[in-house]
Coordinates of C-alpha atoms and ligand atoms in Angstrom, one line a residue:
Chain Q
M1 CA -81.2 -31.3 147.8
R2 CA -80.6 -35.1 147.3
K3 CA -83.4 -36.9 145.5
I4 CA -84.0 -40.7 146.7
Y5 CA -86.2 -42.9 144.5
L6 CA -88.0 -45.3 146.7
P7 CA -87.7 -48.5 147.5
L8 CA -85.0 -47.6 150.2
T9 CA -82.2 -50.1 149.3
E10 CA -79.4 -51.1 151.8
E11 CA -77.3 -49.2 149.5
I12 CA -79.1 -46.1 149.7
R13 CA -79.4 -46.5 153.3
E14 CA -75.8 -47.0 153.9
S15 CA -75.2 -43.7 152.2
L16 CA -77.6 -41.4 154.0
R17 CA -76.2 -39.5 156.9
A18 CA -78.0 -37.9 160.0
G19 CA -78.9 -34.2 159.3
E20 CA -79.2 -34.8 155.7
E21 CA -82.1 -33.4 153.8
V22 CA -83.5 -35.8 151.1
L23 CA -86.6 -35.5 148.7
L24 CA -88.3 -38.8 148.2
S25 CA -90.1 -40.1 145.3
G26 CA -92.0 -43.4 144.5
K27 CA -94.2 -45.4 146.7
M28 CA -94.3 -45.5 150.4
Y29 CA -96.9 -46.8 152.9
T30 CA -98.8 -45.4 156.2
A31 CA -99.3 -47.1 159.3
R32 CA -100.2 -45.5 162.6
D33 CA -100.9 -47.0 166.1
A34 CA -103.7 -49.5 165.4
A35 CA -101.9 -50.6 161.9
H36 CA -98.8 -51.3 163.9
K37 CA -100.6 -53.3 166.6
R38 CA -101.9 -55.5 163.7
L39 CA -98.7 -55.9 161.9
Y40 CA -97.0 -56.6 165.2
E41 CA -99.2 -59.4 166.1
A42 CA -99.3 -60.9 162.6
I43 CA -95.3 -61.0 162.7
K44 CA -95.4 -62.6 166.2
K45 CA -97.8 -65.3 165.1
H46 CA -96.0 -65.9 162.0
K47 CA -98.7 -64.9 159.6
K48 CA -98.8 -63.6 156.2
L49 CA -98.3 -59.7 156.3
P50 CA -100.6 -57.8 153.8
L51 CA -97.3 -56.1 152.6
D52 CA -93.7 -56.7 152.0
L53 CA -91.8 -54.6 154.3
T54 CA -88.3 -55.5 152.7
D55 CA -86.6 -52.1 151.5
N56 CA -90.0 -50.2 152.1
V57 CA -90.5 -47.2 154.0
I58 CA -93.6 -46.4 156.5
Y59 CA -95.0 -43.1 156.9
Y60 CA -96.4 -42.6 160.5
C61 CA -99.6 -40.6 159.1
G62 CA -103.4 -41.0 159.0
P63 CA -104.5 -39.1 156.1
T64 CA -107.5 -36.5 156.4
P65 CA -110.4 -37.6 153.6
A66 CA -109.8 -35.9 150.4
K67 CA -111.9 -33.2 149.0
P68 CA -113.2 -34.1 145.8
G69 CA -110.5 -34.4 143.1
A70 CA -107.6 -34.4 145.3
P71 CA -106.0 -37.9 146.3
V72 CA -105.8 -37.1 150.0
G73 CA -106.5 -34.3 152.5
S74 CA -103.9 -33.0 154.9
C75 CA -101.4 -35.8 155.9
G76 CA -98.4 -34.5 158.2
P77 CA -96.4 -37.1 160.1
T78 CA -97.6 -38.1 163.7
T79 CA -95.5 -38.7 167.0
A80 CA -93.1 -41.5 166.4
K81 CA -92.3 -42.6 169.8
R82 CA -96.0 -44.4 170.0
M83 CA -94.8 -46.8 167.5
D84 CA -91.6 -47.7 169.6
G85 CA -92.8 -50.6 171.1
F86 CA -93.6 -52.4 167.7
T87 CA -90.8 -50.9 165.8
P88 CA -87.9 -53.3 166.3
A89 CA -90.0 -56.1 165.3
L90 CA -91.0 -54.3 161.9
L91 CA -87.2 -53.7 161.1
A92 CA -86.5 -57.3 161.8
S93 CA -88.8 -58.3 159.0
G94 CA -87.4 -56.0 156.8
L95 CA -88.8 -52.6 156.9
A96 CA -86.1 -50.0 155.7
G97 CA -87.1 -46.8 156.9
M98 CA -89.5 -44.8 158.9
I99 CA -90.9 -41.2 158.5
G100 CA -92.7 -39.5 161.6
K101 CA -92.0 -36.6 163.9
G102 CA -90.1 -36.5 167.0
R103 CA -87.7 -38.6 169.4
R104 CA -87.2 -42.4 169.5
S105 CA -86.4 -45.0 172.0
E106 CA -82.9 -46.4 172.7
E107 CA -84.1 -49.8 171.7
V108 CA -85.5 -48.4 168.4
K109 CA -82.0 -46.5 167.8
K110 CA -80.2 -49.9 168.4
A111 CA -82.5 -51.7 166.1
I112 CA -82.1 -49.2 163.4
K113 CA -78.3 -49.9 163.6
R114 CA -78.8 -53.4 163.8
Y115 CA -80.9 -53.7 160.7
K116 CA -79.2 -50.7 158.7
A117 CA -82.3 -48.9 158.5
V118 CA -83.1 -45.1 158.8
Y119 CA -85.5 -43.0 160.6
L120 CA -86.3 -39.8 158.7
V121 CA -88.2 -36.8 160.2
A122 CA -91.2 -34.8 158.4
V123 CA -91.8 -31.6 159.5
G124 CA -95.0 -32.1 162.0
G125 CA -97.9 -29.9 161.5
A126 CA -97.2 -29.2 157.9
G127 CA -100.1 -31.5 156.5
A128 CA -101.3 -29.1 153.8
Y129 CA -97.9 -29.1 152.4
F130 CA -97.3 -32.8 152.4
A131 CA -100.8 -33.3 150.8
S132 CA -99.3 -31.3 147.9
K133 CA -96.4 -33.9 147.4
I134 CA -98.9 -36.9 147.2
K135 CA -99.8 -37.8 144.0
K136 CA -102.0 -40.8 144.4
A137 CA -103.4 -42.8 147.4
N138 CA -105.0 -45.8 147.9
I139 CA -106.1 -48.3 150.8
L140 CA -104.1 -51.3 150.8
A141 CA -105.1 -53.3 154.1
Y142 CA -107.0 -52.7 157.2
K143 CA -109.9 -50.8 155.6
E144 CA -111.8 -51.0 158.5
L145 CA -109.4 -48.8 160.5
G146 CA -110.6 -45.6 158.6
P147 CA -107.9 -43.1 158.8
E148 CA -105.7 -45.7 160.4
A149 CA -105.6 -48.1 157.6
I150 CA -102.7 -48.9 155.9
Y151 CA -102.5 -46.6 152.6
E152 CA -100.1 -47.0 149.6
L153 CA -98.9 -43.3 148.9
W154 CA -97.2 -42.4 145.6
V155 CA -94.9 -39.4 146.4
E156 CA -92.9 -37.0 144.6
N157 CA -90.4 -34.9 145.9
F158 CA -91.4 -35.4 149.5
P159 CA -89.2 -33.6 151.8
A160 CA -87.7 -35.6 154.9
I161 CA -84.7 -35.3 156.9
V162 CA -82.4 -38.0 158.2
A163 CA -82.8 -38.0 161.9
I164 CA -81.2 -41.5 162.9
D165 CA -78.9 -43.0 160.4
S166 CA -78.0 -46.6 159.6
R167 CA -75.0 -46.2 161.8
G168 CA -77.0 -45.2 164.8
Q169 CA -76.1 -41.4 164.4
S170 CA -79.0 -39.1 165.5
I171 CA -79.4 -35.3 165.2
I172 CA -82.4 -35.3 167.6
K173 CA -82.1 -32.9 170.6
E174 CA -82.6 -34.9 173.9
Chain K
M1 CA -132.1 -6.0 175.1
R2 CA -130.5 -7.1 172.0
K3 CA -131.6 -10.4 170.4
I4 CA -129.5 -12.8 168.8
S5 CA -130.6 -16.1 167.3
T6 CA -128.9 -19.5 168.1
K7 CA -128.8 -20.0 164.4
K8 CA -126.7 -17.0 164.1
I9 CA -124.3 -18.4 166.7
T10 CA -124.2 -21.7 165.1
D11 CA -123.4 -20.0 161.7
V12 CA -120.6 -18.0 163.1
V13 CA -119.1 -21.1 165.1
S14 CA -118.9 -23.2 162.0
R15 CA -117.3 -20.6 160.0
L16 CA -114.8 -20.1 162.8
V17 CA -114.1 -23.3 162.6
L18 CA -112.9 -23.3 159.1
K19 CA -111.2 -20.1 159.3
A20 CA -109.1 -21.3 162.0
N21 CA -108.0 -24.6 160.7
F22 CA -107.4 -23.2 157.1
S23 CA -105.8 -20.0 157.7
L24 CA -103.0 -19.7 160.0
R25 CA -103.2 -16.7 162.4
K26 CA -101.5 -13.6 160.9
D27 CA -99.4 -13.0 163.9
V28 CA -98.1 -16.6 164.0
L29 CA -97.4 -16.3 160.3
S30 CA -95.5 -13.3 160.7
S31 CA -93.4 -14.4 163.5
L32 CA -92.5 -17.7 161.6
K33 CA -91.3 -15.3 158.7
R34 CA -89.4 -13.2 161.1
A35 CA -87.7 -16.5 162.6
A36 CA -87.0 -17.9 159.3
L37 CA -84.5 -14.9 158.7
S38 CA -83.0 -15.1 161.8
E39 CA -82.6 -18.8 162.3
K40 CA -78.8 -19.8 162.1
S41 CA -79.3 -23.4 161.7
P42 CA -79.7 -24.3 158.0
L43 CA -82.0 -27.2 158.8
G44 CA -83.9 -24.9 161.1
K45 CA -84.3 -22.5 158.4
S46 CA -85.5 -24.7 155.6
I47 CA -88.0 -26.2 158.3
L48 CA -89.3 -22.8 158.9
K49 CA -89.7 -22.2 155.4
I50 CA -91.7 -25.3 154.9
L51 CA -94.1 -24.2 157.5
I52 CA -94.5 -20.9 155.9
E53 CA -95.2 -22.7 152.8
N54 CA -97.6 -25.2 154.4
A55 CA -99.7 -22.1 155.6
R56 CA -99.8 -20.7 152.2
I57 CA -101.2 -24.0 150.7
A58 CA -103.6 -24.6 153.6
E59 CA -105.3 -21.1 152.8
K60 CA -105.2 -21.4 149.1
E61 CA -106.4 -25.1 148.9
G62 CA -108.7 -24.8 151.9
L63 CA -106.9 -27.7 153.3
A64 CA -106.3 -28.0 157.2
I65 CA -103.0 -26.6 158.3
C66 CA -102.2 -29.7 160.6
Q67 CA -104.6 -32.9 160.2
Y68 CA -104.8 -33.1 163.8
T69 CA -107.5 -30.6 164.1
G70 CA -107.9 -31.1 167.9
I71 CA -110.6 -30.6 170.4
A72 CA -112.4 -27.3 170.2
V73 CA -112.2 -24.6 172.9
V74 CA -114.7 -22.0 172.6
F75 CA -114.6 -18.7 174.5
C76 CA -117.9 -17.1 174.6
E77 CA -118.0 -13.5 176.0
I78 CA -121.7 -12.2 176.3
G79 CA -122.7 -8.8 176.6
Q80 CA -125.4 -8.0 179.6
K81 CA -127.7 -6.4 177.0
V82 CA -127.9 -9.4 174.7
H83 CA -130.5 -11.9 174.9
V84 CA -130.1 -15.4 173.1
G85 CA -133.4 -17.1 172.3
G86 CA -132.5 -20.7 173.1
D87 CA -129.8 -23.0 174.2
I88 CA -126.6 -21.3 173.6
D89 CA -124.6 -24.5 174.5
K90 CA -126.2 -26.6 171.9
A91 CA -126.0 -23.7 169.2
I92 CA -122.2 -23.7 169.8
N93 CA -121.6 -27.3 169.5
E94 CA -123.8 -27.6 166.6
G95 CA -121.5 -24.9 165.0
I96 CA -118.4 -26.9 165.8
R97 CA -120.3 -30.3 164.5
L98 CA -121.0 -28.6 161.1
G99 CA -117.8 -26.8 160.7
Y100 CA -115.9 -30.0 161.2
K101 CA -118.0 -31.9 158.7
K102 CA -117.8 -29.2 156.0
G103 CA -114.1 -28.7 156.3
C104 CA -113.4 -32.8 155.9
L105 CA -111.6 -32.3 159.6
R106 CA -110.8 -35.0 161.6
K107 CA -112.9 -35.8 164.7
S108 CA -110.9 -36.5 167.7
V109 CA -113.4 -36.3 170.4
V110 CA -114.2 -39.4 172.9
S111 CA -117.6 -39.3 174.8
D112 CA -116.1 -40.7 177.8
P113 CA -112.3 -40.5 179.2
I114 CA -112.2 -44.2 180.0
I115 CA -114.5 -45.8 177.5
R116 CA -113.4 -43.9 174.7
K117 CA -115.8 -43.8 172.1
N118 CA -115.4 -41.3 169.5
T119 CA -118.6 -39.2 169.2
G120 CA -118.0 -38.6 165.4
T121 CA -119.0 -35.1 165.7
N122 CA -115.8 -33.5 167.3
T123 CA -118.2 -32.5 170.1
P124 CA -118.8 -31.7 172.7
S125 CA -116.4 -28.5 172.8
I126 CA -115.0 -27.1 175.9
I127 CA -116.6 -23.7 176.3
H128 CA -115.6 -20.9 178.6
Y129 CA -118.4 -18.4 179.3
S130 CA -117.7 -14.8 180.6
F131 CA -119.7 -11.6 180.8
N132 CA -119.2 -7.7 180.0
K133 CA -121.5 -5.0 179.8
S134 CA -121.8 -4.6 176.3
D135 CA -124.5 -5.5 173.6
K136 CA -122.5 -7.8 171.8
L137 CA -121.3 -11.4 171.7
R138 CA -117.8 -12.4 171.0
L139 CA -116.9 -15.9 169.9
T140 CA -113.6 -17.2 169.5
V141 CA -112.9 -21.0 168.5
L142 CA -109.3 -22.5 169.4
P143 CA -108.8 -25.9 167.8
K144 CA -106.4 -27.5 170.2
G145 CA -104.0 -30.5 169.3
F146 CA -102.9 -33.0 171.6
G147 CA -99.7 -33.4 170.6
C148 CA -98.8 -30.1 172.5
E149 CA -101.7 -30.0 175.1
N150 CA -100.0 -33.3 176.4
A151 CA -97.1 -31.4 176.9
S152 CA -98.6 -28.7 179.0
K153 CA -97.8 -28.7 182.8
V154 CA -99.3 -27.6 186.0
F155 CA -96.8 -26.4 188.8
M156 CA -98.4 -25.6 192.3
L157 CA -95.1 -23.8 193.3
K158 CA -94.4 -22.2 196.9
P159 CA -95.5 -18.7 197.4
T160 CA -91.8 -17.9 198.3
A161 CA -90.7 -19.4 194.9
T162 CA -88.2 -17.2 193.0
E163 CA -88.1 -15.8 189.7
E164 CA -85.8 -18.4 188.9
E165 CA -87.8 -21.3 189.9
I166 CA -90.8 -20.2 187.8
I167 CA -88.4 -20.0 184.8
E168 CA -86.9 -23.3 185.7
S169 CA -90.4 -24.8 185.9
V170 CA -91.4 -23.7 182.5
V171 CA -88.2 -24.3 180.8
G172 CA -88.0 -27.9 182.4
A173 CA -91.6 -28.6 180.9
V174 CA -90.2 -27.7 177.5
K175 CA -87.1 -29.6 177.8
E176 CA -89.3 -32.8 178.9
Q177 CA -91.7 -32.8 176.0
G178 CA -91.2 -29.6 173.8
A179 CA -89.4 -31.6 171.2
D180 CA -92.6 -33.8 170.3
A181 CA -94.9 -30.7 170.6
C182 CA -94.1 -29.4 167.0
P183 CA -91.8 -26.6 167.8
P184 CA -91.2 -23.6 167.3
L185 CA -93.7 -23.4 170.1
I186 CA -95.7 -20.6 171.4
L187 CA -96.2 -20.5 175.4
G188 CA -99.4 -19.6 177.2
I189 CA -98.5 -19.2 180.8
G190 CA -101.4 -18.4 183.6
I191 CA -99.9 -17.6 187.2
G192 CA -101.8 -16.9 190.2
G193 CA -105.5 -17.7 191.3
T194 CA -106.2 -21.3 191.7
L195 CA -105.1 -24.4 189.7
D196 CA -108.2 -23.9 187.6
K197 CA -107.7 -20.1 187.4
A198 CA -104.3 -20.5 186.3
A199 CA -105.1 -23.2 183.7
T200 CA -108.0 -20.9 182.1
L201 CA -105.3 -18.1 182.1
S202 CA -102.9 -20.1 180.2
K203 CA -105.2 -21.1 177.6
E204 CA -106.6 -17.3 177.3
A205 CA -103.1 -16.3 177.0
T206 CA -102.5 -18.0 173.8
L207 CA -105.3 -16.1 172.3
L208 CA -103.0 -12.9 172.7
P209 CA -100.8 -11.8 169.8
V210 CA -97.6 -13.9 170.0
N211 CA -95.3 -10.9 170.2
K212 CA -97.7 -8.9 172.6
T213 CA -96.1 -8.1 175.9
N214 CA -97.5 -7.9 179.3
P215 CA -98.1 -4.2 180.6
K216 CA -96.8 -5.1 184.0
K217 CA -93.3 -4.4 184.0
H218 CA -92.2 -7.4 186.2
L219 CA -94.3 -10.1 184.1
K220 CA -92.8 -8.6 180.9
R221 CA -89.7 -9.3 182.2
L222 CA -90.5 -12.8 182.9
E223 CA -92.0 -13.3 179.5
S224 CA -88.7 -12.1 178.0
L225 CA -86.5 -14.3 180.3
I226 CA -88.5 -17.3 179.7
L227 CA -88.3 -16.8 175.9
K228 CA -84.6 -16.5 176.1
R229 CA -84.1 -19.4 178.2
V230 CA -86.4 -21.5 176.1
N231 CA -84.7 -20.7 173.0
E232 CA -81.5 -21.3 174.6
T233 CA -82.3 -25.2 174.9
G234 CA -81.4 -25.5 171.4
I235 CA -84.2 -28.0 170.5
G236 CA -85.1 -25.9 167.6
P237 CA -87.8 -26.1 164.6
A238 CA -89.1 -29.8 164.7
G239 CA -86.5 -30.6 167.5
L240 CA -83.6 -30.7 165.1
G241 CA -81.6 -28.0 166.6
G242 CA -81.5 -24.5 166.2
K243 CA -82.3 -21.2 168.2
T244 CA -86.1 -21.2 167.1
T245 CA -87.7 -23.4 169.7
C246 CA -90.3 -20.6 170.7
L247 CA -91.8 -17.8 169.0
G248 CA -93.6 -16.1 171.6
V249 CA -94.5 -16.2 175.6
N250 CA -97.7 -14.7 177.0
I251 CA -98.4 -14.5 180.5
L252 CA -101.6 -13.8 182.3
S253 CA -102.0 -13.3 186.0
F254 CA -104.4 -13.2 188.8
P255 CA -104.5 -12.5 192.4
T256 CA -103.8 -15.6 194.4
H257 CA -103.7 -17.1 198.1
I258 CA -100.9 -16.1 200.6
A259 CA -99.7 -19.9 200.8
G260 CA -99.4 -20.6 196.9
L261 CA -98.2 -19.7 193.7
P262 CA -100.0 -21.9 190.7
V263 CA -98.3 -21.8 187.4
V264 CA -99.8 -23.3 184.4
V265 CA -97.8 -23.7 181.2
N266 CA -99.8 -24.4 178.1
I267 CA -97.7 -25.4 175.5
N268 CA -98.7 -24.7 171.7
C269 CA -97.2 -26.3 168.6
H270 CA -96.6 -23.8 165.8
A271 CA -99.9 -24.5 164.3
L272 CA -101.7 -22.3 167.1
R273 CA -105.2 -21.8 165.4
S274 CA -107.7 -19.3 166.5
A275 CA -110.3 -17.3 164.9
E276 CA -112.6 -14.8 166.6
S277 CA -116.0 -13.0 165.7
L278 CA -118.0 -10.1 167.2
I279 CA -121.7 -10.6 166.7
Ligands
SF4_1 S1 -98.8 -30.7 167.9 FE1 -99.9 -29.1 166.7 S2 -98.8 -29.2 164.6 FE2 -98.0 -31.0 165.8 S3 -99.3 -32.8 165.1 FE3 -100.5 -31.8 166.9 S4 -101.8 -30.3 166.1 FE4 -100.4 -30.6 164.5

């Protein structure tokens, strides 16, 4: 399986093909509904974002609290389509990839193509498995949102499947 | 009369919360293993393998199989020769609260469907009571995630509906939202009664072993036709294609009114979690 080291540069993105399985290593960020809403509002108001989106990957996930000694608890992906309304704005601001589960809207698909980004799918409901791929976790922003805060995650060999590639090709069954 | 204390009930419920969330049901695990062998799509196969590995890690590390640990549905079957000293509702909910707390499990219940403030305890649970003649008490805890609960559907069909119409309704529900409900799915179907009866039956049907078949011939046939048709959709594991869209279908039925045919399909993700105990 192909190993990818984050950040996800344009060169890597353009080489990924829908249907390809990859193992990701490096740093990614979590954000789900509430964090998306805040990032989106900040972009609209031209405010500074708490993270640089350029070439970075957002994982749609709200990790569960860790047991003592572990970096995080179970942390599988959440349904991507709830972020659809916010995603094009984030992509326009440099976001390179998203990891989630399930289908995306036509607008998101178009934006992925326009900005040469990628949408990867992680297996939904495999929270314990993904926990074992996370080496370190830190809260980066919006701490008050609890599990919905933005975390920095350092992952090693995190498996994902390219579901929509930078050419707009998709393998998701409609 | 056999006495059972409320403390005992609380203890058992909190243990069941942990068991259901950490150890995948054996019948679900073995059907995942069977599917991993028979799945033709290489991608589908590797997804099924991840799910099997996930169950192993969850059990070993005491981690939630899926972090979306749902709202707890509790089935409480009370023998008529049992006397519970105290408030049984309270005892069950206390067990739920403790279990979710101990297991570091996500609390996902809001106190009011409109105002939506998290109760912080994952209570109240949804409790279904029933009675039998024994001197025992059976408790079953089913943590239900909403990714798949939201994909579930009620159909109030015409009494003259054909077998094909029933199949089409169920397959239609899966096609509409099944891809986002973490397939491979397990379907619990309630047929007959009233709207509420069919819904309860559909939930009870998810407690049956995945590959159990209905003793009634016509319902067994319907189960296997639905399974076949759902798998022909090609949605596949994680919605990325393959022949394993559904691991099993269980139907429960009840007499109904001459003028109607309620059908409820309760869609479950592959993380179908439940645990029971007989006190
Ligand atoms: S549908 Fe099931 S497996 Fe998927 S995220 Fe929800 S609870 Fe987890």
